[in-house]
XYZ file of C-alpha atoms in Angstrom:
309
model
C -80.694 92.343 237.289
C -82.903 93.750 240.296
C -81.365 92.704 243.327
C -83.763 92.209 246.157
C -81.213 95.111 248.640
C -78.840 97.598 247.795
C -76.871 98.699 251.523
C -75.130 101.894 250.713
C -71.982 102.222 253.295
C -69.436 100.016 255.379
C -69.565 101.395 258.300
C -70.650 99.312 261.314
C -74.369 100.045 260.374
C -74.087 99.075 256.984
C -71.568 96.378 257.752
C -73.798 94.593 260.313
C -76.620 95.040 257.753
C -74.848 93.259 254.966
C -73.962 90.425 257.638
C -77.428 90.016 258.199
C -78.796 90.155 255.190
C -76.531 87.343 254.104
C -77.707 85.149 256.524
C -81.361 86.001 255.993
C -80.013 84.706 252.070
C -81.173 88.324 250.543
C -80.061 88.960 247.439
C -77.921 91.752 248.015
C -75.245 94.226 247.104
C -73.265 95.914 249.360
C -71.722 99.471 247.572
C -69.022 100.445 250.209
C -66.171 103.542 249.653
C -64.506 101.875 252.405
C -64.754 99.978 255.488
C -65.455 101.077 259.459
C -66.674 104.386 258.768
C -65.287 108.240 260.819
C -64.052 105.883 263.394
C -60.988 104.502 260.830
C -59.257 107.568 262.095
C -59.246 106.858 265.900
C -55.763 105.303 267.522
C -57.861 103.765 270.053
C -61.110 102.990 270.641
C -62.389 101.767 273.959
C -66.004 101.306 274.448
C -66.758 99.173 270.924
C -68.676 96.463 272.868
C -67.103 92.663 273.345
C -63.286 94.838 272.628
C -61.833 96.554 275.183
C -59.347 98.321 272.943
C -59.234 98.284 269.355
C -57.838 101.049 266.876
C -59.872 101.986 264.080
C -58.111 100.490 261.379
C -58.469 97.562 263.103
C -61.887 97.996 263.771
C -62.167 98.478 259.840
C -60.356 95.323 259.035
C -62.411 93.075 261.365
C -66.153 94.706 259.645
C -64.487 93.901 256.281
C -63.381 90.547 256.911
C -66.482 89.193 258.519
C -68.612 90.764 255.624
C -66.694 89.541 253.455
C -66.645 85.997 255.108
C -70.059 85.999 253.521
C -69.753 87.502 250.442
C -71.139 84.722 247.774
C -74.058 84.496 245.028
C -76.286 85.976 248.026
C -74.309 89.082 248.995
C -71.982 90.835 246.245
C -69.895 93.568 247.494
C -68.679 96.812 245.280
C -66.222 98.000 247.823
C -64.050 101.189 246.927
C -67.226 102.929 245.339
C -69.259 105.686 246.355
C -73.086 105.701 245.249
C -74.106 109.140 244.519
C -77.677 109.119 243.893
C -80.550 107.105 244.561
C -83.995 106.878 242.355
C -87.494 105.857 242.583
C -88.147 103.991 239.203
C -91.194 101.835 238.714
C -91.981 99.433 241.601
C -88.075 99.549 242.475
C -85.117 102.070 242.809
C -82.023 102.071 240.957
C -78.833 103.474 242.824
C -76.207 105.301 240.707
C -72.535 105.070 241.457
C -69.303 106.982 240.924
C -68.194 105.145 237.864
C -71.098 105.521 236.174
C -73.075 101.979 236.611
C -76.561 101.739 238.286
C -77.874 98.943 239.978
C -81.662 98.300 240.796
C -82.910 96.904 243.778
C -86.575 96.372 245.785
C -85.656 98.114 248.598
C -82.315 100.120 250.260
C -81.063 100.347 252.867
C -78.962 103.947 253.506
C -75.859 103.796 255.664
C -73.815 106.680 253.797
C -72.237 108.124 257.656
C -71.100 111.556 257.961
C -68.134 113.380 257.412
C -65.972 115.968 259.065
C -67.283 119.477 259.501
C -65.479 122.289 258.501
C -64.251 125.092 260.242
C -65.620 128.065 259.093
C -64.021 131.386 260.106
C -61.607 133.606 258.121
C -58.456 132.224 257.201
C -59.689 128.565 257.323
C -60.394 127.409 253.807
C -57.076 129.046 252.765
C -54.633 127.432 255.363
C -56.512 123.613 254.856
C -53.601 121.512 254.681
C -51.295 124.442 255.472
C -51.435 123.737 259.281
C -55.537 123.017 259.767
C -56.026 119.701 260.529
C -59.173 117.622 260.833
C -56.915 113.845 261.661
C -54.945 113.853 264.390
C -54.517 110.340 264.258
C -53.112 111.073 260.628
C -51.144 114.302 261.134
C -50.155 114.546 264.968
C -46.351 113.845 263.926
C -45.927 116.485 261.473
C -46.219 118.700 264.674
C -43.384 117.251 266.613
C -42.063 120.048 268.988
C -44.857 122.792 268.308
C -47.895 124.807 269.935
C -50.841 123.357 268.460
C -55.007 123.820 269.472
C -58.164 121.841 268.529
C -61.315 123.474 268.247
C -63.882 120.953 269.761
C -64.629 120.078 273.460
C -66.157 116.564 272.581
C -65.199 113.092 272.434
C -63.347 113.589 269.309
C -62.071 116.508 270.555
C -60.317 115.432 273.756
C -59.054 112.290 271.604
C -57.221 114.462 269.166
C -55.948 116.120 272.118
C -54.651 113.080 273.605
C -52.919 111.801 270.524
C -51.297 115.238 270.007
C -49.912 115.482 273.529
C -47.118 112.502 272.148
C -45.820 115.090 269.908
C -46.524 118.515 270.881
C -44.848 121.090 273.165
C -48.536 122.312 274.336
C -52.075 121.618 273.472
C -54.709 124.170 273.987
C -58.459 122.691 273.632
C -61.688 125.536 272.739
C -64.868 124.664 273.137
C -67.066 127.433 272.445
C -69.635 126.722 275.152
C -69.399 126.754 279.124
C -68.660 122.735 279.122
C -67.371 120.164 277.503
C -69.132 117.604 275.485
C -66.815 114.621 276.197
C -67.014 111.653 278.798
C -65.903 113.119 282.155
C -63.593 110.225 282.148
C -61.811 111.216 278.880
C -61.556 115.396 279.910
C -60.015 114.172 283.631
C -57.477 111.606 281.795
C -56.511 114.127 279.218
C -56.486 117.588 281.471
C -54.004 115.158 283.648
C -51.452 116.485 281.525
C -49.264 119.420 282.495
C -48.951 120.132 278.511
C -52.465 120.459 278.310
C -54.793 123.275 278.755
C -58.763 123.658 278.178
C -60.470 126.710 277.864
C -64.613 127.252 277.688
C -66.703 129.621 276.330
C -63.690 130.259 273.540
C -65.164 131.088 269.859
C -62.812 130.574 266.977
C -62.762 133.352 264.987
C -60.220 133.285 262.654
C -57.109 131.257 261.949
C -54.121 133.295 261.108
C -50.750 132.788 258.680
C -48.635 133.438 255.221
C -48.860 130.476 253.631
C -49.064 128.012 256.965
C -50.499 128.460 260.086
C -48.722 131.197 262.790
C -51.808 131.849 264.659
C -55.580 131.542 265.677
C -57.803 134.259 267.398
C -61.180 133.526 269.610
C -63.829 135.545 271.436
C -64.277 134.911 275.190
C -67.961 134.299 274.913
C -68.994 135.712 278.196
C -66.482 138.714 278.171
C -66.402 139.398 274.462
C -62.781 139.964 275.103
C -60.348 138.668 271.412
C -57.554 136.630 272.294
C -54.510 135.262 270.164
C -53.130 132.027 270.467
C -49.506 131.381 268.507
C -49.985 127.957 267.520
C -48.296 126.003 264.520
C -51.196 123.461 263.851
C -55.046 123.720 264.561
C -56.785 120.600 264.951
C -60.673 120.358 263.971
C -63.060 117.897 265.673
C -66.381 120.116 265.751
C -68.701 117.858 264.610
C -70.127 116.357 261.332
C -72.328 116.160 258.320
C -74.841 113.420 257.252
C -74.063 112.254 253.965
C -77.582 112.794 252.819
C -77.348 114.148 249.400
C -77.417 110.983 247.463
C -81.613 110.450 248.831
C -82.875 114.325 249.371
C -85.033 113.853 246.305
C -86.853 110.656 247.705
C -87.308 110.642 251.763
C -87.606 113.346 254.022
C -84.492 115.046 255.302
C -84.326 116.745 258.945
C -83.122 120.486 259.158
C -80.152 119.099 260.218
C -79.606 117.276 256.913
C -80.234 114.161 258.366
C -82.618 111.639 256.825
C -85.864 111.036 259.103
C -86.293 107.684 259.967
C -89.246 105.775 262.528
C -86.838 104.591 265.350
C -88.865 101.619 265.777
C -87.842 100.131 262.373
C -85.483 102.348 260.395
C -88.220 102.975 257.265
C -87.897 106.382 256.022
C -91.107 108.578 254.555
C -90.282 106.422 251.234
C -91.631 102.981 250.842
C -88.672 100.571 250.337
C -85.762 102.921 251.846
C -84.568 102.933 255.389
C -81.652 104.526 256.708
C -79.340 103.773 259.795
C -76.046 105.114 261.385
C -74.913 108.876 261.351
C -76.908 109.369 258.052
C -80.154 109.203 260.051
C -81.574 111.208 262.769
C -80.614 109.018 265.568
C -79.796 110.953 268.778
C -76.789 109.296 269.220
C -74.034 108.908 267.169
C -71.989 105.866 268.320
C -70.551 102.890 266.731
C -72.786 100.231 268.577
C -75.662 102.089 268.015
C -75.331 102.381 264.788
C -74.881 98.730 264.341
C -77.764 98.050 266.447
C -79.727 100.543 263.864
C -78.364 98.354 260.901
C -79.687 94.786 262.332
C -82.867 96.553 263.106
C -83.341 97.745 259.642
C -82.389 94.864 258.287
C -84.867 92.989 260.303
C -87.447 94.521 259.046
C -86.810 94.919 255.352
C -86.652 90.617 255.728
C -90.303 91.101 256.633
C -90.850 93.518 254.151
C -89.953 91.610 251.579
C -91.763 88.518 252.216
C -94.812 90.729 252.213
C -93.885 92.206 249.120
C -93.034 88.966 246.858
């Protein structure tokens, strides 16, 4: 069958999509890996609007279960799959997934996120898992009673830092320019601590240690100087990567990866696709934003289709 939407993701973009669309009575399906999107991870997260504290997996549960209060003959949901490539066929576009099925549809809607970005210095790809980190929220108390760092002065960053602090001895935060990315609120909460340090202008250069992590080493940008920091753990929270991949044959994708959409209404340089959330060029990357993206997009595929009948 040819459904009338495919939404690709369940984060809060594609999650406030699908609620939409089921109320609009699209035929739709909904092809989700999971729930709540990068911010599953976070212990606690306070500026999701209407919640003044929520963690993610909460935050996950509550997208899932009001999509799913939907979910009927209008809105199908393939949750636990990853689509993996998406294809212009004739007059519609049929979206592969990991288990081999396709699925056509009139129009899609992109919502795919972002994931973690890797550290790349020497010494990184061979200690992953062997003391680099890139969940604090996951890891933090396998590092009871040690030095640890995290590379990354934003949000992120100082929130890794602040779930670490319950565990560790020390915390030692780089960020490789001369200030930090995060909400002055969140650095002057977290530098509160006596067990926590922050240093700018600090350049990762290479993580050190046989078989787990003993050690990482960083260039004082302004000075040049190399410095060496025994640490136990390194934590990672330097950004992330639109998961773009599955539509770089069929829209325009930014030099950032990202897929370029018109911020008025989502539609991409492909008739019939839009994208919203991380996956899209947005300048901000923020839950609410990204749901406010989703209902956007989905407001105007309704249109679209209509005109298209």
């Amino acid at each position: 069958m040819i459904y009338d939407l495919i939404i690709i993701g369940g984060g809060p973009a594609g999650s406030a999509a699908a609620i939409y669309a089921a109320r609009k009575r699209i035929k739709t399906l909904l092809i989700a890996q999971v729930f709540g999107g990068q911010s599953v991870v976070s212990s606690d997260i306070q500026n999701f609007v209407g919640i003044p504290s929520v963690s993610g997996i909460e935050m996950a549960k509550r997208l899932e279960e009001h999509v799913k209060t939907y979910a009927d003959e209008v809105l199908e949901i393939k949750d636990g799959y990853t689509a993996t490539k998406v294809k212009k066929t004739d007059g519609t576009f049929s979206v592969e997934v990991d288990d081999g099925a396709a699925y056509g549809a009139r129009a899609v809607l992109v919502c795919s996120g972002s994931r973690r970005r890797k550290l790349a210095v020497k010494g990184a790809e061979e200690l992953d898992n062997k003391g680099i980190s890139y969940c604090a929220s996951c890891d933090a108390p396998l590092f009871k009673g040690q030095d640890v760092v995290v590379v990354g002065g934003g949000n992120a960053g100082f929130e890794a830092a602040q779930q670490l602090l319950a565990y560790a001895t020390s915390v030692t935060l780089l960020e490789y320019s001369d200030s930090f990315k995060a909400d002055p609120v969140t650095v002057n909460r977290v530098l509160a601590d006596p067990k926590m340090k922050a240093i700018v202008d600090a350049q990762a250069t290479e993580v050190k240690g046989d078989g787990m992590v003993s050690a990482i080493a960083y260039k004082d940008g302004k000075t040049g100087d190399e410095h060496e920091l025994k640490v136990g753990g390194v934590f990672v929270e330097i950004g992330a990567l639109p998961n773009s991949e599955l539509v770089k044959e069929v829209v325009a994708i930014s030099e950032h990866g990202e897929v370029v959409v018109d911020h008025k209404t989502q539609r991409t340089s492909q008739e019939g696709i839009w994208a919203a959330g991380d996956v899209s060029d947005v300048l901000y990357k923020q839950n609410n934003i990204s749901m406010g993206d989703g209902v956007k997009a989905l407001e105007d595929i309704y249109l679209w289709l209509q005109k298209t009948k």
